[in-house]
CSV table of C-alpha atoms in Angstrom, one decimal:
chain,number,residue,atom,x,y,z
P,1,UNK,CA,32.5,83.5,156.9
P,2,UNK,CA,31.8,86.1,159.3
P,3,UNK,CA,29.3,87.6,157.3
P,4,UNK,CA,27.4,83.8,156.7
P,5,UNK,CA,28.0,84.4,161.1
P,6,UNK,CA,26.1,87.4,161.2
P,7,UNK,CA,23.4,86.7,158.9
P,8,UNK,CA,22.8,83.5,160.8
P,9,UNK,CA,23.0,85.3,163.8
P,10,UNK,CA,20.3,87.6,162.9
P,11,UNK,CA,18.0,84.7,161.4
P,12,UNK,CA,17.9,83.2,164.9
P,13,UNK,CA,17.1,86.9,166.1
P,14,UNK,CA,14.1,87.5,163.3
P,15,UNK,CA,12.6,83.9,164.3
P,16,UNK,CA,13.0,84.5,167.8
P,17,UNK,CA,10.5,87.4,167.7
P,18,UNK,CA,8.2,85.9,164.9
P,19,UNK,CA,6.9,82.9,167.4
P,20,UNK,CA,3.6,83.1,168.5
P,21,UNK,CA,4.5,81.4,172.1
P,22,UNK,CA,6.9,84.5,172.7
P,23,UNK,CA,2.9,86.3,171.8
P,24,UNK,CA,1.3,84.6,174.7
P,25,UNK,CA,4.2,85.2,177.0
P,26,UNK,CA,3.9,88.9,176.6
P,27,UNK,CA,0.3,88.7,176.7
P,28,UNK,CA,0.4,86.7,179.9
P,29,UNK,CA,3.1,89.6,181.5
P,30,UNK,CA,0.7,92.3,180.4
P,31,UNK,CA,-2.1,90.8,182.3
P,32,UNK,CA,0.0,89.8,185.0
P,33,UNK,CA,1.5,93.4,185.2
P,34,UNK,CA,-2.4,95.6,185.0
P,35,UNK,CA,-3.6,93.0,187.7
P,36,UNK,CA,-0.8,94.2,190.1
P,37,UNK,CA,-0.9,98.0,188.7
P,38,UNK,CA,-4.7,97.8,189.5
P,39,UNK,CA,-3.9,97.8,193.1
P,40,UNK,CA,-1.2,100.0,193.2
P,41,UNK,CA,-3.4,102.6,191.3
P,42,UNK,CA,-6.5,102.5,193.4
P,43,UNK,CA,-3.9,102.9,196.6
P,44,UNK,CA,-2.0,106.1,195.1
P,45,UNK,CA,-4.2,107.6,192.1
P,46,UNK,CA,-2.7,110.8,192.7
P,47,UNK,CA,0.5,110.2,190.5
P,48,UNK,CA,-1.3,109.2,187.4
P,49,UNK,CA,-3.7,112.0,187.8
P,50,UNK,CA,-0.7,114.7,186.1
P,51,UNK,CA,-1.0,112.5,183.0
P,52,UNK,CA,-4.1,114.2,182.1
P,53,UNK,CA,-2.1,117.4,181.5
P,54,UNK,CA,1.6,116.5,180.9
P,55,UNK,CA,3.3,114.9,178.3
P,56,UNK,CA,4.5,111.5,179.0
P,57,UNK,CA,8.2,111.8,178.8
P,58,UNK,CA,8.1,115.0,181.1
P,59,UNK,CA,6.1,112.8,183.5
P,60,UNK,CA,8.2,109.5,183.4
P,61,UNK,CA,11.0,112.3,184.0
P,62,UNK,CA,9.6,113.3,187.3
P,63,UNK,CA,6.5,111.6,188.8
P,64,UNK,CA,7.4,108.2,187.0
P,65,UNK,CA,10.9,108.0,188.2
P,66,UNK,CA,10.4,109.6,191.7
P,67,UNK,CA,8.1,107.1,193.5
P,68,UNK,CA,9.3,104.2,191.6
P,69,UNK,CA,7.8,101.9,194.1
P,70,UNK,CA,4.0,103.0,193.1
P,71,UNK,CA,4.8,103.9,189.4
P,72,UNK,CA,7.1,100.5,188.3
P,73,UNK,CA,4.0,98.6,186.7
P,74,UNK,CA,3.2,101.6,184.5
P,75,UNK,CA,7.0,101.2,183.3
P,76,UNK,CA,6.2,97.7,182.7
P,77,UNK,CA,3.3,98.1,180.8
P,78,UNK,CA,5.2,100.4,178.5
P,79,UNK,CA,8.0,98.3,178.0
P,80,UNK,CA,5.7,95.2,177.2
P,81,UNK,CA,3.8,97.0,174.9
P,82,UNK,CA,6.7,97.7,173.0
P,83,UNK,CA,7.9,94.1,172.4
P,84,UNK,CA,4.0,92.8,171.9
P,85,UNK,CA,3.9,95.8,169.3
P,86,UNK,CA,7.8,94.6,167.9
P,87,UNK,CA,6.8,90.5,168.0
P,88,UNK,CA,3.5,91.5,166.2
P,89,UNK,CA,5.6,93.6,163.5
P,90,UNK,CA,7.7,90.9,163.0
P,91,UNK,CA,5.4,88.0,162.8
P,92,UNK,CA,3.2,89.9,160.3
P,93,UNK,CA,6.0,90.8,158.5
P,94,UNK,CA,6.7,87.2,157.7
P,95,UNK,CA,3.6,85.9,157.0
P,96,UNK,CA,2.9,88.8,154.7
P,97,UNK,CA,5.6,87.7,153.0
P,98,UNK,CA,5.3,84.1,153.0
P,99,UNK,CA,1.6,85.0,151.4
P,100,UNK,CA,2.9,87.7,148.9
P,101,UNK,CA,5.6,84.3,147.6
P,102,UNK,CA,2.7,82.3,146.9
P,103,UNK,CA,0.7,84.6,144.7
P,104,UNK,CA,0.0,83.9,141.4
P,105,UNK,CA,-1.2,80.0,142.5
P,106,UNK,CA,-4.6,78.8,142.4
P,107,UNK,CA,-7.5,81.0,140.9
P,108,UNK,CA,-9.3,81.8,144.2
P,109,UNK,CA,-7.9,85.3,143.8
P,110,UNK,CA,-10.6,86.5,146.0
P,111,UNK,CA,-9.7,83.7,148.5
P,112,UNK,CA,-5.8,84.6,148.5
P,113,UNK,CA,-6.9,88.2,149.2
P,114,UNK,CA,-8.9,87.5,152.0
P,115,UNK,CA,-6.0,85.9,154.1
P,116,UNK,CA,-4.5,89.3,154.1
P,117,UNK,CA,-7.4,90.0,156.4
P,118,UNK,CA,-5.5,88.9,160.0
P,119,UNK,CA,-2.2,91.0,159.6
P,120,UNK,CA,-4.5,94.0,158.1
P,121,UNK,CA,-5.9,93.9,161.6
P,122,UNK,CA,-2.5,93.3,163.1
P,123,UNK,CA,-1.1,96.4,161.0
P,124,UNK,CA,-4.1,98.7,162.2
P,125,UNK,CA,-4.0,97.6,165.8
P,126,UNK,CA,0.0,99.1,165.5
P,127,UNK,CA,-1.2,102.4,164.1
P,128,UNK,CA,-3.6,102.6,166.6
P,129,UNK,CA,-0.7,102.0,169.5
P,130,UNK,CA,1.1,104.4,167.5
P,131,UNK,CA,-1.3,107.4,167.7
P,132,UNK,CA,-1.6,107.1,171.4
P,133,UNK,CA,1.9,107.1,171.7
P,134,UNK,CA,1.8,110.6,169.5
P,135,UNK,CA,-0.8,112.1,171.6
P,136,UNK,CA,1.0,111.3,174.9
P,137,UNK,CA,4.3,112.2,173.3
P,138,UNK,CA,4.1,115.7,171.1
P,139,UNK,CA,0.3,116.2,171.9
P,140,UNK,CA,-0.9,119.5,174.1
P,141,UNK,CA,-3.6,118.5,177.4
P,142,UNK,CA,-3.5,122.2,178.9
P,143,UNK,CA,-5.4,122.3,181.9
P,144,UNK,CA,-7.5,125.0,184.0
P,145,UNK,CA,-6.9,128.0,181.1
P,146,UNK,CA,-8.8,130.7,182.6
P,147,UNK,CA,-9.7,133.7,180.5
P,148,UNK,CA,-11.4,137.2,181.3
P,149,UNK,CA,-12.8,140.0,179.3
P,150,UNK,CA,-9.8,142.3,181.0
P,151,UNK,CA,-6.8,139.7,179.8
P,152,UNK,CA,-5.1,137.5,177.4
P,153,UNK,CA,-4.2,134.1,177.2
P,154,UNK,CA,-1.5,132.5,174.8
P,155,UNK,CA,-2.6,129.0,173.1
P,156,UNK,CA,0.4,126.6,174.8
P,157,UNK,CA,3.0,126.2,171.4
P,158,UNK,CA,2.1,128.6,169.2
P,159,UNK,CA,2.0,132.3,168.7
P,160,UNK,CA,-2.1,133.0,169.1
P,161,UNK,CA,-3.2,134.7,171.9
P,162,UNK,CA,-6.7,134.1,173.0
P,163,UNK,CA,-9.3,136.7,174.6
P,164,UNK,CA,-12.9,136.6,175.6
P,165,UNK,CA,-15.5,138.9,173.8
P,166,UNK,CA,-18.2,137.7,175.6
P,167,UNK,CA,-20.5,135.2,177.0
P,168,UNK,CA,-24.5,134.5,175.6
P,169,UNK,CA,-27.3,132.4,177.8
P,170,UNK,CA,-30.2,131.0,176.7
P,171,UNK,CA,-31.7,130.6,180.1
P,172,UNK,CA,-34.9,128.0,180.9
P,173,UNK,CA,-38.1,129.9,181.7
P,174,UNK,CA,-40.6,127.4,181.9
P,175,UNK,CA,-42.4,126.0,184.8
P,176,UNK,CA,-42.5,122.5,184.2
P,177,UNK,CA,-39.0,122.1,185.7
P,178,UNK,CA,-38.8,123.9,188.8
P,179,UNK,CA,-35.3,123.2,189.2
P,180,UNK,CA,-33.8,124.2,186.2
P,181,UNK,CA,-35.6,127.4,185.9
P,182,UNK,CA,-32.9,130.2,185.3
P,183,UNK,CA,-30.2,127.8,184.5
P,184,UNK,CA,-28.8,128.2,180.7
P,185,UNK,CA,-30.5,125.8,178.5
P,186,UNK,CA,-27.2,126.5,175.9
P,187,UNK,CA,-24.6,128.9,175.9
P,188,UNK,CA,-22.5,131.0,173.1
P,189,UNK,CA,-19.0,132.0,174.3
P,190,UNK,CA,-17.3,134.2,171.8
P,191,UNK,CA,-13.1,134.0,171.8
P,192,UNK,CA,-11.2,136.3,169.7
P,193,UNK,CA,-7.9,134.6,168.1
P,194,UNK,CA,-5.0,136.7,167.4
P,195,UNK,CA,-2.0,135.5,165.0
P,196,UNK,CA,1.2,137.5,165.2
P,197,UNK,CA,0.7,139.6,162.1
P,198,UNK,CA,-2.4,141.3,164.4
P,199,UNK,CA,-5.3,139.5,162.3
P,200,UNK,CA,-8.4,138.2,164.4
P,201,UNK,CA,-10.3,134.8,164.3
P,202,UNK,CA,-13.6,134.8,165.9
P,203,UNK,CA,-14.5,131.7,167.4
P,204,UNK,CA,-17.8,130.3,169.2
P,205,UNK,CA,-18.2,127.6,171.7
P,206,UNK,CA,-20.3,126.0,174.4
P,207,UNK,CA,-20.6,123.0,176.6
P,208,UNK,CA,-19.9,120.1,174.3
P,209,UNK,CA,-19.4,121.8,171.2
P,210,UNK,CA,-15.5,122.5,171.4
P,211,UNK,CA,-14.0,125.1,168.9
P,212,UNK,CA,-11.3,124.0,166.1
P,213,UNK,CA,-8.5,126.1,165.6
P,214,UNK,CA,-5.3,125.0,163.6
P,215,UNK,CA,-5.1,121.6,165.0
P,216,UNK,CA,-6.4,122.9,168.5
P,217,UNK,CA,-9.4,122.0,170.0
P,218,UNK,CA,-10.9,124.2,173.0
P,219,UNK,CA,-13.2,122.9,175.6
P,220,UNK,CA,-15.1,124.6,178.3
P,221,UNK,CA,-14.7,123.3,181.7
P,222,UNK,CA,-16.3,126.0,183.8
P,223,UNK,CA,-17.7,129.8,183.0
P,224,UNK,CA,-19.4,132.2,184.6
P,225,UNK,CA,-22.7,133.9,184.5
P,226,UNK,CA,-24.1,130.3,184.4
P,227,UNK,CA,-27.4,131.5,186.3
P,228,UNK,CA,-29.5,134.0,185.4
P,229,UNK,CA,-29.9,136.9,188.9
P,230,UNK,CA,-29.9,140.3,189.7
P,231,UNK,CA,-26.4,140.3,190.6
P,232,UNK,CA,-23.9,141.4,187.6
P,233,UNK,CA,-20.9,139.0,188.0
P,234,UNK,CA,-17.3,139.2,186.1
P,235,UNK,CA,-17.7,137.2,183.3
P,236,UNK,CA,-14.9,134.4,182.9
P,237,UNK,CA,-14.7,131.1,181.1
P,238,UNK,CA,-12.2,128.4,182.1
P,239,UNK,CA,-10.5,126.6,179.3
P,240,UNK,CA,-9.1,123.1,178.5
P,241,UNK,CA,-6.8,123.5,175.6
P,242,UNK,CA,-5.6,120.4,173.3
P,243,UNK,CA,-4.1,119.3,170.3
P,244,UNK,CA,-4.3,115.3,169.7
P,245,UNK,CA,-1.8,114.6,166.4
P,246,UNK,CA,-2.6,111.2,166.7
P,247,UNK,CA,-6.4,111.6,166.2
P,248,UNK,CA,-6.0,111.0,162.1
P,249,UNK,CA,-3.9,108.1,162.7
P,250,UNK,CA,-6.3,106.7,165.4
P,251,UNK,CA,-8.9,107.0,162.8
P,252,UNK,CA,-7.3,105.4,160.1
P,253,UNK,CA,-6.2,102.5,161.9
P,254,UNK,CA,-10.2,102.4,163.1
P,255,UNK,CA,-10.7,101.9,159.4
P,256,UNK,CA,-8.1,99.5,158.8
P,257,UNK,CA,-9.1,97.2,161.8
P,258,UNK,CA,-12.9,97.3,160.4
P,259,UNK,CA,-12.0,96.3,157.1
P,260,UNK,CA,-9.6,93.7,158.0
P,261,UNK,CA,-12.2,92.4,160.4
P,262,UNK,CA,-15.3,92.4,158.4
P,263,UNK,CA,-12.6,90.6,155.3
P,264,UNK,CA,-12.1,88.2,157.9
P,265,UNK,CA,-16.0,87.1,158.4
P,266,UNK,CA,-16.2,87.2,154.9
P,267,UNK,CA,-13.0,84.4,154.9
P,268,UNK,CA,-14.9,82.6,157.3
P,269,UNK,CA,-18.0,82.4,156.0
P,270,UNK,CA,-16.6,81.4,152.4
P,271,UNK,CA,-15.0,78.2,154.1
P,272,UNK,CA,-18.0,77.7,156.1
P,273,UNK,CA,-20.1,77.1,152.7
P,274,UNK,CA,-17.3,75.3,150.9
P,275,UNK,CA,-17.3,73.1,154.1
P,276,UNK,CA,-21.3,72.4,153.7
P,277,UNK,CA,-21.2,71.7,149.8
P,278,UNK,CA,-18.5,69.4,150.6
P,279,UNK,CA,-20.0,67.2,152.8
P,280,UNK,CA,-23.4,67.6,150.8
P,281,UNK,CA,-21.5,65.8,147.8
P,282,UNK,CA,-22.7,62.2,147.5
């Protein structure tokens, strides 16, 4: 008996989540809650602004829970997002399987495949979720990484060490453009990587075109000579360091949302010519 309780229990539980009005309830919260944090935002941007460069638990830990009273949407919007993400789970869950029971009737196989398509873009737009949530999580967004020819710097969360061989210009001599004349046209900034067993990895970079190096990515924000003169300055080249685990899975649930979409148009354009050569039957 108090099993038959429990599982009875945990029916009204499953179908609780699987209804689609408990969809546009969260829905309606989310907008409710981003119309509010809109405000909010644009009257305090400077606690969202250490995002960009901490993780998000270590920033729910101190700016997120220190000025509650500007910050509460945000922990809102999290919160929602987790049940839309668990009703959405849940209600695909069960129409997957409710299609998966039925398989095997009719001979429209292509048909019966085709209303996968929806909960193959439900699935994707999870993954999606998912690998934001691993980039803001266990992802690195290292800030303001400045590097000389005189120093080292350590990659943040692993053992390389970083250090700047030099800097190349190709500078614009032409007259057409007054005002670009001795500014660099591109740029080839040379970084030596060091492992802990002492080998070297040499890496070039410029302004967008980032170097790859085992899962990190390295950006230039600001270097120096950027201007061709006289004057001999210090070479230096400021860094923004990152490592984004969720980029594969943001990718593949790209892919899974395109195919489920364009499976969808093909779904709807079957029934749109069945409709036709129905009605054009005498």
């Amino acid at each position: 008996m108090a099993g038959a309780a429990a599982m009875k229990v945990l029916g009204a539980i499953w179908r609780f989540w699987a209804r689609a009005d408990l969809t546009v309830a969260i829905l309606l919260a989310l907008v409710a809650d981003l119309y509010a944090g809109f405000f909010i935002f644009r009257a305090d941007p400077s606690l969202f602004g250490p995002l960009n460069r901490l993780k998000l638990w270590d920033w729910l830990q101190t700016y997120g829970c220190s000025h509650l009273e500007q910050t509460w949407w945000f922990l809102a919007f999290l919160i929602l997002l987790g049940l839309l993400v668990l009703n959405t789970l849940v209600c695909t869950t069960q129409r997957v399987t409710g299609l998966v029971r039925q398989s095997g009737r009719g001979k429209d196989r292509l048909g019966y495949m085709l209303r996968f398509s929806p909960h193959v873009m439900h699935l994707a737009f999870i993954i999606i979720l998912g690998s934001h949530l691993a980039t803001f999580t266990v992802g690195v967004n290292d800030q303001n990484n400045i590097l000389t020819q005189d120093s080292e710097l350590a990659i943040p969360g692993s053992p390389y060490r970083m250090r700047l061989l030099g800097i190349e210009n190709d500078f614009y001599e032409g007259e057409r453009l007054a005002f670009y004349r001795n500014r660099p046209l591109s740029q080839r900034i040379k970084l030596a990587i060091k492992g802990p067993d002492g080998d070297e990895t040499i890496k070039e970079l410029g302004i967008l075109e980032p170097a790859w190096f085992r899962g990190y990515s390295l950006h230039i924000k600001k270097y120096r000579p950027d201007y061709q003169s006289k004057r001999k300055r210090s070479p230096y080249v400021n860094l923004i360091i990152r490592k984004d685990p969720g980029i594969r899975l943001f990718a593949a649930g790209s892919m899974l949302f395109v195919l489920g979409l364009l499976a969808y148009f093909w779904q709807a354009l079957r029934q749109d010519a069945g409709t036709n050569k129905s009605v054009e039957k005498p």
